[in-house]
Every structure is written in structure tokens, then in C-alpha cells.
Coordinates of C-alpha atoms and ligand atoms in Angstrom, one line a residue:
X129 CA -19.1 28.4 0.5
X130 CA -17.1 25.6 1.3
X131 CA -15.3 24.0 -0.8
X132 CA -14.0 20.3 -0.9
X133 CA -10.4 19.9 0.1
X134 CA -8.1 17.4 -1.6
X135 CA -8.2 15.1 0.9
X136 CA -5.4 12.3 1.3
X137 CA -4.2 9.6 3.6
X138 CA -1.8 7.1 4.5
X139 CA -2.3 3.7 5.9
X140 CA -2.1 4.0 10.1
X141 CA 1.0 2.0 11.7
X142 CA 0.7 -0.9 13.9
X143 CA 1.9 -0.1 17.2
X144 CA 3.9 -3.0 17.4
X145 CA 7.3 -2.1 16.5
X146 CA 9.0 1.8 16.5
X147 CA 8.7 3.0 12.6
X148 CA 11.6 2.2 9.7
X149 CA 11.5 3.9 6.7
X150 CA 8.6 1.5 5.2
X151 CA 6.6 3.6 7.3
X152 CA 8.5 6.8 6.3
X153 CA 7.5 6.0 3.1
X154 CA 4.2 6.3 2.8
X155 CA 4.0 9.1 4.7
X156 CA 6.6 10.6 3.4
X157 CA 4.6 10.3 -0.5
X158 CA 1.4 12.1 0.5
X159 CA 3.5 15.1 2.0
X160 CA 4.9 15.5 -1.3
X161 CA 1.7 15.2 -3.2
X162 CA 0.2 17.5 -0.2
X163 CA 3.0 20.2 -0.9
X164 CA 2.6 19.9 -4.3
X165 CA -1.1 20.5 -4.0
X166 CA -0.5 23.4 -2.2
X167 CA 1.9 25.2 -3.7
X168 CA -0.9 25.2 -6.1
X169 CA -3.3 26.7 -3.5
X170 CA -5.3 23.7 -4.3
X171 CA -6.5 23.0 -0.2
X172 CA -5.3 19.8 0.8
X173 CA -6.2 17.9 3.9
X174 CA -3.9 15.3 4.8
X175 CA -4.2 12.8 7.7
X176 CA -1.9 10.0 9.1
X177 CA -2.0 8.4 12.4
X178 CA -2.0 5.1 14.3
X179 CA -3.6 1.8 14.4
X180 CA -3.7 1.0 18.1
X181 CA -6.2 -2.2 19.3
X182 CA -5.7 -6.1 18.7
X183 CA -4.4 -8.9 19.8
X184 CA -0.9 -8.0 18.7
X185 CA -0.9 -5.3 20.9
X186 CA -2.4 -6.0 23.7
X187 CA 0.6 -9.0 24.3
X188 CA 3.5 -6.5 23.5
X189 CA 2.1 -4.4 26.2
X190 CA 1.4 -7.7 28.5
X191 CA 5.5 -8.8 27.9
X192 CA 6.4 -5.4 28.7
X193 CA 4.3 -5.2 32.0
X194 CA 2.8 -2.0 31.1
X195 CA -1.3 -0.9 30.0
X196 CA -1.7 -1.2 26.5
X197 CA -3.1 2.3 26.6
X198 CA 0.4 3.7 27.7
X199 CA 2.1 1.6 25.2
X200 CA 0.1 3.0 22.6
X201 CA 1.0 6.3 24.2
X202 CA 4.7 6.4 24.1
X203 CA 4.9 4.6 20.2
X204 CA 2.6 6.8 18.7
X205 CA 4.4 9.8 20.1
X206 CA 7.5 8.3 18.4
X207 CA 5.8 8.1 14.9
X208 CA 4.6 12.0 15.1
X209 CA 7.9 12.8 16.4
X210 CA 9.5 11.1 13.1
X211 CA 7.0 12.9 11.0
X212 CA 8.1 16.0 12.6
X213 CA 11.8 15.3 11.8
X214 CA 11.1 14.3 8.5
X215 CA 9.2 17.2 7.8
X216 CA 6.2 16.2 7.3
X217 CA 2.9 18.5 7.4
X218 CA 0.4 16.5 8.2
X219 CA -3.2 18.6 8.4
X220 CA -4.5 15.9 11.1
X221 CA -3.6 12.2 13.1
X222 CA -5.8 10.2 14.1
X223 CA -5.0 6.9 16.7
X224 CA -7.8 4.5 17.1
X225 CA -8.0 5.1 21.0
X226 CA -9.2 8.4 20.5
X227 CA -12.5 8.4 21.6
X228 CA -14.4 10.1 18.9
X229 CA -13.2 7.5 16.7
X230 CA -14.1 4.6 19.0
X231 CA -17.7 6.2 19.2
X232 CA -17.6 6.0 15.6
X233 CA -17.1 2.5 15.2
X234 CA -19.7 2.0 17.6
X235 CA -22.5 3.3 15.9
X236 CA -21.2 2.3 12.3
X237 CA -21.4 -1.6 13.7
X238 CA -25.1 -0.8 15.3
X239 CA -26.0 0.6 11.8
X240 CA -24.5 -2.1 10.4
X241 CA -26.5 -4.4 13.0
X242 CA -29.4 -2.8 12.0
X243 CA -29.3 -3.4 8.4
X244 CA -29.0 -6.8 8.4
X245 CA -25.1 -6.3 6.8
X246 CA -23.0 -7.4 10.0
X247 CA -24.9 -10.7 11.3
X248 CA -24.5 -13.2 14.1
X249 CA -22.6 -16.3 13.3
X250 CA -20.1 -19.0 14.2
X251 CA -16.3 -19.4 12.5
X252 CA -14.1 -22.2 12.2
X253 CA -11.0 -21.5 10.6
X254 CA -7.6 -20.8 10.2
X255 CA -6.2 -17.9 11.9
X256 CA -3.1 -16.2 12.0
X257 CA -2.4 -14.3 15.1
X258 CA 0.2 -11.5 13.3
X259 CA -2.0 -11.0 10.8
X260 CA -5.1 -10.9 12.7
X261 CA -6.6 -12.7 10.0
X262 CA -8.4 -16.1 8.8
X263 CA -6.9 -17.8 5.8
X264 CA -8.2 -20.6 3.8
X265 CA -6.8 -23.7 3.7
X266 CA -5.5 -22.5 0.0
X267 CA -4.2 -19.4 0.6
X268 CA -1.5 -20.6 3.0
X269 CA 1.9 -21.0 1.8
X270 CA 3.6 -24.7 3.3
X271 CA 0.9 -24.6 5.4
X272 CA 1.9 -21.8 6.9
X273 CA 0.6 -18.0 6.8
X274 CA 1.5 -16.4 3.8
X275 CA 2.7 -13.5 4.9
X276 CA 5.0 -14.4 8.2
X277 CA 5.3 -17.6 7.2
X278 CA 4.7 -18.5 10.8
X279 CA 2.3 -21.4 11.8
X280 CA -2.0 -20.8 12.0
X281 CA -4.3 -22.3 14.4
X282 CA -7.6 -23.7 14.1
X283 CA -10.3 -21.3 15.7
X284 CA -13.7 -22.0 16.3
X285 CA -15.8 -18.8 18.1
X286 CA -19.1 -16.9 18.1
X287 CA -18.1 -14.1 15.2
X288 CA -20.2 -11.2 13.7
X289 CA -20.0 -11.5 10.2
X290 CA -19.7 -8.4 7.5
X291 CA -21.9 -9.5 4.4
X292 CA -19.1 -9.2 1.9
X293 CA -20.8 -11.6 -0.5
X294 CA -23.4 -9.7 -1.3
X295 CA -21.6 -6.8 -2.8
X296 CA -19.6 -8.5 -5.4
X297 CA -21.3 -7.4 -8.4
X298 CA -21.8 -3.8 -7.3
X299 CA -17.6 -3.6 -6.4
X300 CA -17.1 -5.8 -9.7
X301 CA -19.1 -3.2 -11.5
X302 CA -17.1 -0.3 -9.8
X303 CA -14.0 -1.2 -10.9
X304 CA -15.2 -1.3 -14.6
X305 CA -16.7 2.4 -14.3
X306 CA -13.7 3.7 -12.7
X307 CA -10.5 2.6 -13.9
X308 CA -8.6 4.9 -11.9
X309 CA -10.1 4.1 -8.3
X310 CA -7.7 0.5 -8.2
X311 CA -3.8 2.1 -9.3
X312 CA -1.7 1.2 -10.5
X313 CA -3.4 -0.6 -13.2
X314 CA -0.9 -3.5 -13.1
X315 CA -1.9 -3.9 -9.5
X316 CA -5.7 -3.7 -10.3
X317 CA -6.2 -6.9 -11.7
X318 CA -5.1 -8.8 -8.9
X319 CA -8.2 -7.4 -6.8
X320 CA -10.8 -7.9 -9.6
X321 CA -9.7 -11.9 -9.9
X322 CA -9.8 -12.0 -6.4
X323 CA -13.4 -10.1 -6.5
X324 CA -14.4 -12.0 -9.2
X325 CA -13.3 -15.1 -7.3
X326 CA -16.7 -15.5 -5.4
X327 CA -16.4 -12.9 -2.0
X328 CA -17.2 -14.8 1.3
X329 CA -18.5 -12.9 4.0
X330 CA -15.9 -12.1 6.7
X331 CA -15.5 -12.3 10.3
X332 CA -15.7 -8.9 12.0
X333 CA -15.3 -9.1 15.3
X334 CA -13.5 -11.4 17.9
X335 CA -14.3 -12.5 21.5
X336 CA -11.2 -13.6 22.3
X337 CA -9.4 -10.1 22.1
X338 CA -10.2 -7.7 25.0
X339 CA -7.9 -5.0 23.5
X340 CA -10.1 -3.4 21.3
X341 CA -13.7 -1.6 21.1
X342 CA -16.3 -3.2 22.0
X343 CA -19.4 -3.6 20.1
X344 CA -22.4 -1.7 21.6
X345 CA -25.3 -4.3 22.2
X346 CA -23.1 -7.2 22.5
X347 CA -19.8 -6.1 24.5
X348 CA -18.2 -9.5 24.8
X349 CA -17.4 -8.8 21.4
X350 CA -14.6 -6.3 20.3
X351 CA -14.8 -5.4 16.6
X352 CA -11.9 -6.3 14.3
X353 CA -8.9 -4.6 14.2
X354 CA -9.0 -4.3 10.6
X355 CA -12.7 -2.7 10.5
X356 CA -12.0 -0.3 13.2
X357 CA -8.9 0.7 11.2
X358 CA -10.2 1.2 8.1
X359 CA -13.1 3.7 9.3
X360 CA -10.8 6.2 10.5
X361 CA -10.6 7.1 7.1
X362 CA -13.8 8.1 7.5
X363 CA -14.1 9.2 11.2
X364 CA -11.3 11.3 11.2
X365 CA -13.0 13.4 8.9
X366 CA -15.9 13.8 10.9
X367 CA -18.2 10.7 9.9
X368 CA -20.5 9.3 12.6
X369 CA -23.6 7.8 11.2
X370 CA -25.3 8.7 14.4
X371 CA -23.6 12.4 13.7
X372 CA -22.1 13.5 10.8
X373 CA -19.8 16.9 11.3
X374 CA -20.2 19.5 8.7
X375 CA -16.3 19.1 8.3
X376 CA -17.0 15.6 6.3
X377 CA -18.8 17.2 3.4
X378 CA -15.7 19.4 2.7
X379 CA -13.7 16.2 2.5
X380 CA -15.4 13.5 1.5
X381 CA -14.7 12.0 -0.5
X382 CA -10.4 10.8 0.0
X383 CA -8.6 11.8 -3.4
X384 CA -6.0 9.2 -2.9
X385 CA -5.8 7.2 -0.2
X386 CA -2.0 5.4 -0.1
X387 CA -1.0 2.0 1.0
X388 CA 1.4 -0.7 1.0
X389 CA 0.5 -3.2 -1.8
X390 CA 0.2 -6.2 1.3
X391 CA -2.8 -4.2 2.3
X392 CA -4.9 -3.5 -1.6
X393 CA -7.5 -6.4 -0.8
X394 CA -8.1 -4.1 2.8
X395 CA -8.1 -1.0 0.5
X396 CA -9.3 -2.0 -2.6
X397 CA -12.3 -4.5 -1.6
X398 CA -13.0 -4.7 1.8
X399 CA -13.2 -0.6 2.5
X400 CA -15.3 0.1 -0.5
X401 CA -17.6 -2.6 0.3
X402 CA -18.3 -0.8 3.9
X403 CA -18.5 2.1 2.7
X404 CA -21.3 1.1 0.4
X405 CA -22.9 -1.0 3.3
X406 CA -22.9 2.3 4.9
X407 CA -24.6 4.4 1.5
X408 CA -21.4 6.8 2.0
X409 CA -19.5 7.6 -1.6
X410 CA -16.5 5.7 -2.0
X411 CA -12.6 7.4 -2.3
X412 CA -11.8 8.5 -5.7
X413 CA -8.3 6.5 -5.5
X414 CA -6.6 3.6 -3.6
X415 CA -2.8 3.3 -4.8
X416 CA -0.7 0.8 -3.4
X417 CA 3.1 1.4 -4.0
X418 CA 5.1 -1.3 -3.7
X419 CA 7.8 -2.9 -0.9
X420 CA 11.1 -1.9 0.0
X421 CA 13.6 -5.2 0.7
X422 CA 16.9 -4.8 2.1
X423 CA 19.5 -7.0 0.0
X424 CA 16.9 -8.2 -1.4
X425 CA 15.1 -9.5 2.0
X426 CA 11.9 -8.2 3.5
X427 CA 12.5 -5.6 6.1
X428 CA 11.3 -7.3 9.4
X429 CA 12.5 -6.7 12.9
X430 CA 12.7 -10.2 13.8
X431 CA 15.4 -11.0 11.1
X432 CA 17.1 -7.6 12.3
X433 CA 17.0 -6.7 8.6
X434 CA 15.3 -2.8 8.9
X435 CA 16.9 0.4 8.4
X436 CA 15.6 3.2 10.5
X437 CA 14.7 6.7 8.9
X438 CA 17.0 8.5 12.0
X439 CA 20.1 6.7 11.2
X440 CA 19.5 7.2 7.4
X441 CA 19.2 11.1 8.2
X442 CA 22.0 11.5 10.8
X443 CA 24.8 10.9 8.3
X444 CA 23.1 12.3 5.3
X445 CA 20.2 15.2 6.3
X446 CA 16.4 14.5 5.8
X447 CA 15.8 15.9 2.4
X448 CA 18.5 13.2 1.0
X449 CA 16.4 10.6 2.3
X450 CA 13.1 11.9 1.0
X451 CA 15.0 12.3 -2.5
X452 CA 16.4 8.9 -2.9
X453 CA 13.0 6.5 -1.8
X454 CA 11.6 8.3 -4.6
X455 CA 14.1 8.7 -7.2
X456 CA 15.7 5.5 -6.7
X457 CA 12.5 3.6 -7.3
X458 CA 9.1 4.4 -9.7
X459 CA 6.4 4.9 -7.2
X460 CA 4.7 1.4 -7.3
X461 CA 7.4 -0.9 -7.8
X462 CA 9.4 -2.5 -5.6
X463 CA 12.8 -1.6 -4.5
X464 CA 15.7 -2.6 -3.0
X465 CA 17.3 0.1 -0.3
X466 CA 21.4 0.1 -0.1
X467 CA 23.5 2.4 1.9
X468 CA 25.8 2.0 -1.3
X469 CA 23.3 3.3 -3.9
X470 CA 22.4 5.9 -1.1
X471 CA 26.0 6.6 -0.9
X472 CA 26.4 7.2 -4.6
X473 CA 22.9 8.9 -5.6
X474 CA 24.0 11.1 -2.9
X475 CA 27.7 12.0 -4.1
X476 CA 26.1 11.8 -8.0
X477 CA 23.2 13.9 -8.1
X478 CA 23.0 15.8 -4.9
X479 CA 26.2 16.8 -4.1
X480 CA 27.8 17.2 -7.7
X481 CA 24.7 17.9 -10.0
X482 CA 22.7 20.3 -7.6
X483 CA 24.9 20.9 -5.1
X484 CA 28.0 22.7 -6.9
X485 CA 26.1 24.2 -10.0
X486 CA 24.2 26.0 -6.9
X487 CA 27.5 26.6 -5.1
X488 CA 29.2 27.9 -8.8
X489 CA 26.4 30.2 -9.8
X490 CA 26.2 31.8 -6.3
X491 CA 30.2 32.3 -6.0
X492 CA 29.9 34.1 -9.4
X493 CA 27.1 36.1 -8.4
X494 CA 28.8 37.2 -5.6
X495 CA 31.7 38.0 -7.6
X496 CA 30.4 39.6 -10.7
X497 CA 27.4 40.6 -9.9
X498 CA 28.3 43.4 -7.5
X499 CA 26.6 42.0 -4.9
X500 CA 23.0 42.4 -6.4
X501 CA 20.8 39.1 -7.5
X502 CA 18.2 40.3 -10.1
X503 CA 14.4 41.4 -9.2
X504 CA 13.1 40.8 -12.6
X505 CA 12.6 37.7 -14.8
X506 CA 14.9 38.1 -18.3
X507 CA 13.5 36.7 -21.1
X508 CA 16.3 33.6 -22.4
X509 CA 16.1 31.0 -24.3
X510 CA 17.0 28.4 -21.4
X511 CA 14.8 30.3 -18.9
X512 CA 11.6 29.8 -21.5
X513 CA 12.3 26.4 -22.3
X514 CA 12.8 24.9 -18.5
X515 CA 9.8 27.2 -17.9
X516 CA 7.8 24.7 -20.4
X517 CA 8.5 21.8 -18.9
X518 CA 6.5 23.0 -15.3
X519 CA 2.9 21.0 -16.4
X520 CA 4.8 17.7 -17.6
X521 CA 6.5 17.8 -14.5
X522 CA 3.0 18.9 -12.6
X523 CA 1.0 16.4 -14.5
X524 CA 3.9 13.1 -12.9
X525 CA 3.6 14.6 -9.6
X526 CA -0.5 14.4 -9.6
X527 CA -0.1 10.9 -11.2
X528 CA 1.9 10.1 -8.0
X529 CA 5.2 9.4 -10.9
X530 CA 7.4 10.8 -8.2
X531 CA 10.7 9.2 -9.8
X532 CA 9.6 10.9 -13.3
X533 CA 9.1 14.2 -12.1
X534 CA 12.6 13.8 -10.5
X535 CA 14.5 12.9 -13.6
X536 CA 13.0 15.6 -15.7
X537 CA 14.3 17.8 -12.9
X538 CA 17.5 16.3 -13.1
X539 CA 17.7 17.1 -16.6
X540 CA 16.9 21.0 -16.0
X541 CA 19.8 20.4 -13.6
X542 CA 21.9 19.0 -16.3
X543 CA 21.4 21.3 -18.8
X544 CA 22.2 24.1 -16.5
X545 CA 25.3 22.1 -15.7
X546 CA 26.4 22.0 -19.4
X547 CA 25.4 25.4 -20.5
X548 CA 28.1 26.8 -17.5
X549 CA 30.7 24.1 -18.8
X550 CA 30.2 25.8 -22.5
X551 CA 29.8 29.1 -21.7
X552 CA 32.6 29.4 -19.5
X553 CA 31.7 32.7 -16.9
X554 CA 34.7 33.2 -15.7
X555 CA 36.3 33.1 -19.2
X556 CA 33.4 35.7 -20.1
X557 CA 34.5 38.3 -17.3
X558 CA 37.9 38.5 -19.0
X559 CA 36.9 38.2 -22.2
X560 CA 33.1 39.9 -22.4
X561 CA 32.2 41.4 -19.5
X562 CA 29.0 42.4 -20.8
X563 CA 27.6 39.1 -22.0
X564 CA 28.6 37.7 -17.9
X565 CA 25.6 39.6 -16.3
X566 CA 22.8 38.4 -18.4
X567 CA 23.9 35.2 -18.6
X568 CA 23.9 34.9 -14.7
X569 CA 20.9 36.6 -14.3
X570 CA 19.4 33.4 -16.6
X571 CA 21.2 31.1 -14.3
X572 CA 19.6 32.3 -11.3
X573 CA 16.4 32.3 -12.6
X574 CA 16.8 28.8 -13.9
X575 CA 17.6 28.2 -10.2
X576 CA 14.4 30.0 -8.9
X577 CA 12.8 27.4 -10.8
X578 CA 14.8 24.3 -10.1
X579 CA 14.5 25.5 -6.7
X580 CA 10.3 25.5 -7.1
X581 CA 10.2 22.1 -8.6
X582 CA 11.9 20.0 -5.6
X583 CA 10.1 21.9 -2.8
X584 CA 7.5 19.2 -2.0
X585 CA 10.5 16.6 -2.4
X586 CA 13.1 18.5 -0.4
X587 CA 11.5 21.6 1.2
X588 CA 14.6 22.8 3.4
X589 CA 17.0 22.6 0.5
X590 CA 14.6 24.4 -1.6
X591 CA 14.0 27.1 1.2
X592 CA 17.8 27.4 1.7
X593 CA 18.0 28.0 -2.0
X594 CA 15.1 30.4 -2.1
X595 CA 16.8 32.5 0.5
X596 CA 19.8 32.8 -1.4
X597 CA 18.5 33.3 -4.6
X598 CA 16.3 36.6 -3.0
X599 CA 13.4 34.9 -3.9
X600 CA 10.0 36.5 -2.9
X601 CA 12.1 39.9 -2.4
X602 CA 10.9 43.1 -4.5
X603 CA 13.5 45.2 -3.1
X604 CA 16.1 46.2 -5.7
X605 CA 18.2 43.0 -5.5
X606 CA 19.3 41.4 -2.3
X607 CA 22.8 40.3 -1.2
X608 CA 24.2 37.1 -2.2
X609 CA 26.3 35.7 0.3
X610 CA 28.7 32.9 1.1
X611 CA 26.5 29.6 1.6
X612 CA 27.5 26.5 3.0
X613 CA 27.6 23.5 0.4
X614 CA 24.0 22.2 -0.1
X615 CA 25.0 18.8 0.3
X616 CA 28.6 18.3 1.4
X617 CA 30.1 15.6 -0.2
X618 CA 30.8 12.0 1.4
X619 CA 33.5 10.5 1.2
X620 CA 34.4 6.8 0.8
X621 CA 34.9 5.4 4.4
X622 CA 39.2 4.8 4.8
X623 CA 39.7 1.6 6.1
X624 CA 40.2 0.6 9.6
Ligands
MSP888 N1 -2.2 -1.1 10.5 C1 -2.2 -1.5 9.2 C2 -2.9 -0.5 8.3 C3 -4.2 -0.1 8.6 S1 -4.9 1.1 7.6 C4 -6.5 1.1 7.9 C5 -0.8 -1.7 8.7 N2 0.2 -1.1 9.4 S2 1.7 -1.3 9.1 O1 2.4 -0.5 10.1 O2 2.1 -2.7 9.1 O3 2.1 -0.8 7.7 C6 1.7 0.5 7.3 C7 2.3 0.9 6.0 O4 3.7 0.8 6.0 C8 1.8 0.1 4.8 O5 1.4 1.0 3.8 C9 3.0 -0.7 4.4 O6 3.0 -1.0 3.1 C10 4.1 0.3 4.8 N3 5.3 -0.5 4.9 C11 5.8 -1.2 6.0 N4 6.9 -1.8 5.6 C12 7.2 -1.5 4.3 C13 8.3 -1.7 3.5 N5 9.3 -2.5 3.8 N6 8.4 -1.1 2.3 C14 7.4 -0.2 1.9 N7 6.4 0.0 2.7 C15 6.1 -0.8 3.8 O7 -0.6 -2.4 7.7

């Protein structure tokens, strides 16, 4: 039997810039809920990848002289080969070039034809060309587009239209029969008023873009970069209504599908709406985190405000980064990313709290423990009572509460941290000698566990820590050695 995976996904990146860590972000959120899932041996499929047609595109490639195809090429290898440095397990990436997924799109717009739910029409309207998006006259901000803030132009062209309209009530009444599928809450309510705002149907497809896939029985038209986007939700798991792969009953439907909080009405209106067009189930989550600023400004190449995930990780190692974004800020909310609070997070709760209780246990073990780590569990008070707190800290992990599963893992860390100030080992191998063993056999253990819980956070730290602490060997103890600080600490900068 097969049985349905846990499947999650991230948003795919425009190929328009090279990623920053808003990108990392996301992706870096469902690999911890992925390796979470799986160190449950729940299975987990988890796919990312890149959004490669529109307008946007095609003119980058035109200024740089090359085929928007090898454009796409090159940046998209860049993204995987940041996943890959960041450590990120991805189970599949899709780009929307790839021509299962432009066949895809094909047949869903036919279907869609066919139906009577995409329909032949004429817009006039305010367009913004970043966005790739019409705007009402009320939705702009100084008459500009709300979002870049940069001039729109008055459009008029032939336009297939998506019959958003009509599936008001049956989204409205979605949202009221599952709270859960719009989180967090506090951003739900912002996509019912705008639901319950009177939908209009929506302009799916463009003649003026030649970058892009064209629609079947009428290839003057390319369809929107937006619809082709969203179905590779779908397509990538093997959706083609002409076609459907055996694969997309063991993952449909997405668990959680992630996002940027600029894209909910995409995710939380939009999407559903096909997918109901299309009589296919709908995801049983859409969660849009929120935005990281940079002193307080939006990250934006233009402005030159962005930090890169690269630099981030060349002064301070990958798994720091993948610890701050989400211990620095709850997993919804904004934040605002400093190389200062980096700095000191860092120095605070990596180096000191993790790093040197690791580094003091495993010099004492080495020293008094005649070279032998312990194979079995002891029974302790401090070993019982972490060991409690393991479904508190699963149930914040599977509520995507990143930065809460983190601080009650900080306070394991902390109590460990006192219990070696009070008890004093070294004192205790002058002064009791037999009380020394136990106590560091509990600290190791307490470590094993520490260890476990910031594996889908930090999964090289955790695997350097394993290895020390003779986890998964059944031999009669193993060999503490010597280890290199976990996270060497930084000093300030002297200056110049
Ligand atoms: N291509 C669309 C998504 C199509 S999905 C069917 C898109 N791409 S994007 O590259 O602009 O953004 C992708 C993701 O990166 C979004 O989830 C967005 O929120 C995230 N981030 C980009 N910059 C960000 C920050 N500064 N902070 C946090 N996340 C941000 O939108």
C-alpha cells in the first residue's frame, strides 16, 4: 500500500535576481519541518524550485544579450547550489521550463477552456510590469504600485479571464470549515475581507509576453506567470488532467505549503479557487511567515539593501545562520536582520551556552571517564525531566513555532549549564570520586538529547555532537576525543 507522504513546499524564486536570505528563508523552514518529520519516520516529500517565464525575465535576459532559457539555466543552478550549501534536503525541484510542467499547464488551461471557467475577454487596466499584475485604481499607493512603488500603465488587450467570481461563496465557506488552512490566524482575516470583498474575475493570460507557455488552441496567448506558477504545486507531483501519475495520490494533498505573506492572496485565494475549478482537493495549509527588513528597510537589490546567505555563512558557518532566522524572530512575524544581533546571538547562545557546556562535559569525559562514554541510558532526575519536555517541543515544531521550540531548547541548555556551575565536577573528582561518573554519564545523556532536538535546525552541529557523544554505537563505550570548539567564538572587530 501506499501511503500519503507529508508533502510540503516553498514558494518558487523569480529568476530575476541571484537569492538573499529572504529566499533562504523559506526554504530553509520546510527543511526543518521536513527533518523534523523524518526523524519521526513520518515520510515527507518536499519540493522547491524556480519560477522561470514573464515579462520580467524575458528583459533581464534581453539587457544581458543572452536566451532567456540559458538565463534561467545558470540562476536556477545558483539557487540549488545555495540549497546545497545550506543544507537543505529537498526530495524534488521543479522550474517551470521543464517540460512536463509546461505540458501541464497546457491541458489544465484547455480543461479550463472547456469548462467554461477561463473565458475570452478584453482588459483595460492598470498594470504593473514588476509585479506582473493589474491593480485597481484603489489599491495603488500615490498612484503608484503598491508594492515597488514604481509607476503603472494603462493596458488595454485581448485576455482570457479565470472565473474568480464565481467561487466566492464556496472559498468564503472554506475558510469557515477549516480554520487551519489560512495560518497564522492573524493573517487569515486579511484574505476573508478581501474574499468577502466581492472577487472579480482575473486576467490569465497575456499577448504581449512571448516568454512564457503558450496556451494550446490560441498560441498568441502565453498564460500568466502567476497561474503557471502556482500549478507546479500540483504538477510537480504528478498532476496532469489529461494524465494523472500514480505518484499524485501518495501526495496530494500539500500539508503545508509556505510563503512570503506578499504572496497569501496568490496562496490563500487565487490557488484554491483553481484547484476547485479543476475538482482537485485543496492543500491542508497555506502559511505565510512574515518579511525580513534590513535597518528596518525592505531588502531590495535596487536600494542595495540585501544580505546574501554566502557572506552570512562565510564568517559564521551554515548552521548559525539557520539558527538565528529562526530564533531571532517567531515564525510569522516580521523581523529585522543585524550583523550586530547576529554577532551577539552568536557569541551568547551558540558559542557560550552550547558551545562550551559541550566543550566542558567532553574535556571531563575525557579526563574522568577513562576514556569510555556510556552505552546505556541512567535513570536521573535531569535526564527524566528534559526527556519530558520532547512532545512540547514536537508539538511547536509541527505548529511551524520554530523560535518556541528553540527557547525551550535553550532552557534544557541552561539548566545543564547551571547544574555543572552547582555541582562543580572537578571539585567532585577531588572530593567524591564516586558521585563524578554518574553525574557525567547524566550529562552526556542530557547532550544526546540536546543534540536530537536541534538536528532539523542545525544538522551538522548535531551530527558533530552525535559522533562525539558515541551516539548510535552499541559497542562498550567509544573514545571521547579532543573536539574542536562547536562554534568558536567571535570577537569584537579592533579598530582600524
Ligand atoms: N515567484 C513568486 C512565487 C511563485 S509561487 C507559485 C515569488 N518569488 S520571489 O522570489 O519573489 O519570492 C519567493 C519567496 O521568498 C516568498 O515566499 C517571499 O516571501 C520570500 N522572500 C523574498 N524576500 C523576502 C524577505 N526579505 N523576507 C522574507 N521572505 C522574503 O514571489
Amino acid at each position: 500500500m501506499n501511503t500519503k507522504k507529508y508533502y510540503i513546499t516553498t514558494p518558487l524564486y523569480y529568476l530575476n535576481d541571484k537569492p538573499h536570505i529572504g529566499h533562504a528563508y523559506t526554504t530553509i523552514a520546510a527543511d526543518i519541518l521536513a527533518r523534523h518529520l523524518r526523524s519521526k519516520d513520518i515520510p515527507v516529500h518536499f519540493q522547491t524550485g524556480t519560477d522561470e517565464h514573464g515579462s520580467n525575465i524575458e528583459k533581464i535576459a534581453k539587457e544581458k544579450g543572452v536566451d532567456p532559457k540559458a538565463w534561467c539555466d545558470e540562476l536556477s543552478a545558483d539557487f540549488r547550489q545555495l540549497w546545497k550549501m545550506l543544507n537543505i534536503k529537498y526530495d524534488y525541484f521543479i522550474r517551470t521550463t521543464d517540460a512536463s510542467h509546461e505540458a501541464a499547464v497546457q491541458a489544465v488551461f484547455e480543461k479550463l477552456i472547456k469548462s467554461g471557467d477561463i473565458y475570452l475577454g478584453s482588459y483595460d487596466g492598470l498594470y504593473c510590469r514588476s509585479c506582473e499584475a493589474f491593480y485597481d485604481e484603489g489599491e495603488l499607493k500615490e498612484k503608484n504600485c503598491p508594492i515597488h512603488g514604481r509607476p503603472v500603465e494603462q493596458v488595454s488587450e485581448e485576455t482570457y479571464f479565470f472565473k474568480l467570481s464565481k467561487y466566492e461563496p464556496a472559498l468564503l465557506k472554506h475558510y469557515e470549515e477549516h480554520p487551519d488552512f489560512l495560518s497564522p490566524r492573524y493573517r487569515a482575516q486579511e484574505m476573508i475581507n478581501f474574499a468577502k470583498s466581492g472577487l472579480k474575475d482575473f486576467s490569465v493570460s497575456r499577448t504581449k509576453v512571448s516568454w512564457g507557455v503558450p496556451v494550446r488552441s490560441n498560441p498568441k496567448h502565453t498564460v500568466y506567470v502567476w497561474i503557471d506558477a502556482l500549478l507546479n504545486y500540483a504538477t510537480g507531483a504528478g498532476y496532469n488532467p489529461e494524465n494523472v501519475s500514480p505518484d499524485f495520490r501518495t501526495l496530494w494533498p500539500a500539508d503545508v505549503q509556505l510563503v512570503g505573506k506578499e504572496i497569501f492572496r496568490f496562496h490563500g485565494v487565487i490557488w484554491p479557487a483553481m484547484l476547485m475549478a479543476l475538482g482537485v482537493e485543496l492543500p491542508r495549509k497555506v502559511y505565510a511567515h512574515g518579511w525580513w527588513t534590513i535597518n528596518g528597510d525592505k531588502m531590495s537589490k535596487s536600494r542595495g539593501n540585501f544580505i546574501r546567505a554566502e557572506d552570512v555563512v562565510k564568517d559564521y558557518g551554515v548552521d548559525a545562520l539557520r539558527f538565528f532566522l529562526f530564533r531571532e524572530v517567531t515564525f510569522g512575524q516580521d523581523g529585522d536582520f543585524s550583523l550586530e544581533a547576529f554577532k551577539r546571538r552568536y557569541n551568547a547562545d551558540l558559542a557560550n551556552d552550547l558551545g562550551n557546556l559541550f566543550s566542558r562535559v567532553m574535556n571531563m569525559a575525557a579526563k574522568y571517564l577513562d576514556h569510555r562514554l556510556p552505552v546505556k541510558p541512567e535513570s536521573s532526575e535531569t535526564f527524566r525531566e528534559l526527556s519530558s519536555w520532547t512532545p512540547a517541543i514536537h508539538h511547536s515544531m509541527e505548529a511551524l513555532q520554530f523560535s518556541e521550540a528553540l527557547e525551550k531548547i535553550w532552557q534544557g541548555v541552561g539548566t545543564l549549564n547551571r547544574l555543572v556551575d552547582t555541582k562543580k565536577p572537578w571539585e567532585m573528582a577531588k572530593t567524591s570520586p564516586e558521585a563524578l561518573k554518574p553525574f557525567l554519564h547524566e550529562m552526556i545523556w542530557c547532550l544526546r538529547l540536546i543534540a536530537g532536538w536541534i538536528d532539523p535546525f542545525m544538522p551538522d552541529t548535531a551530527s558533530r555532537m552525535h559522533l562525539q557523544l558515541g551516539v548510535g554505537r552499541t559497542d562498550d563505550g567509544t573514545e571521547p576525543q579532543k573536539v574542536p570548539p562547536l562554534f568558536p567564538r567571535k570577537q569584537d572587530e579592533k579598530p582600524k
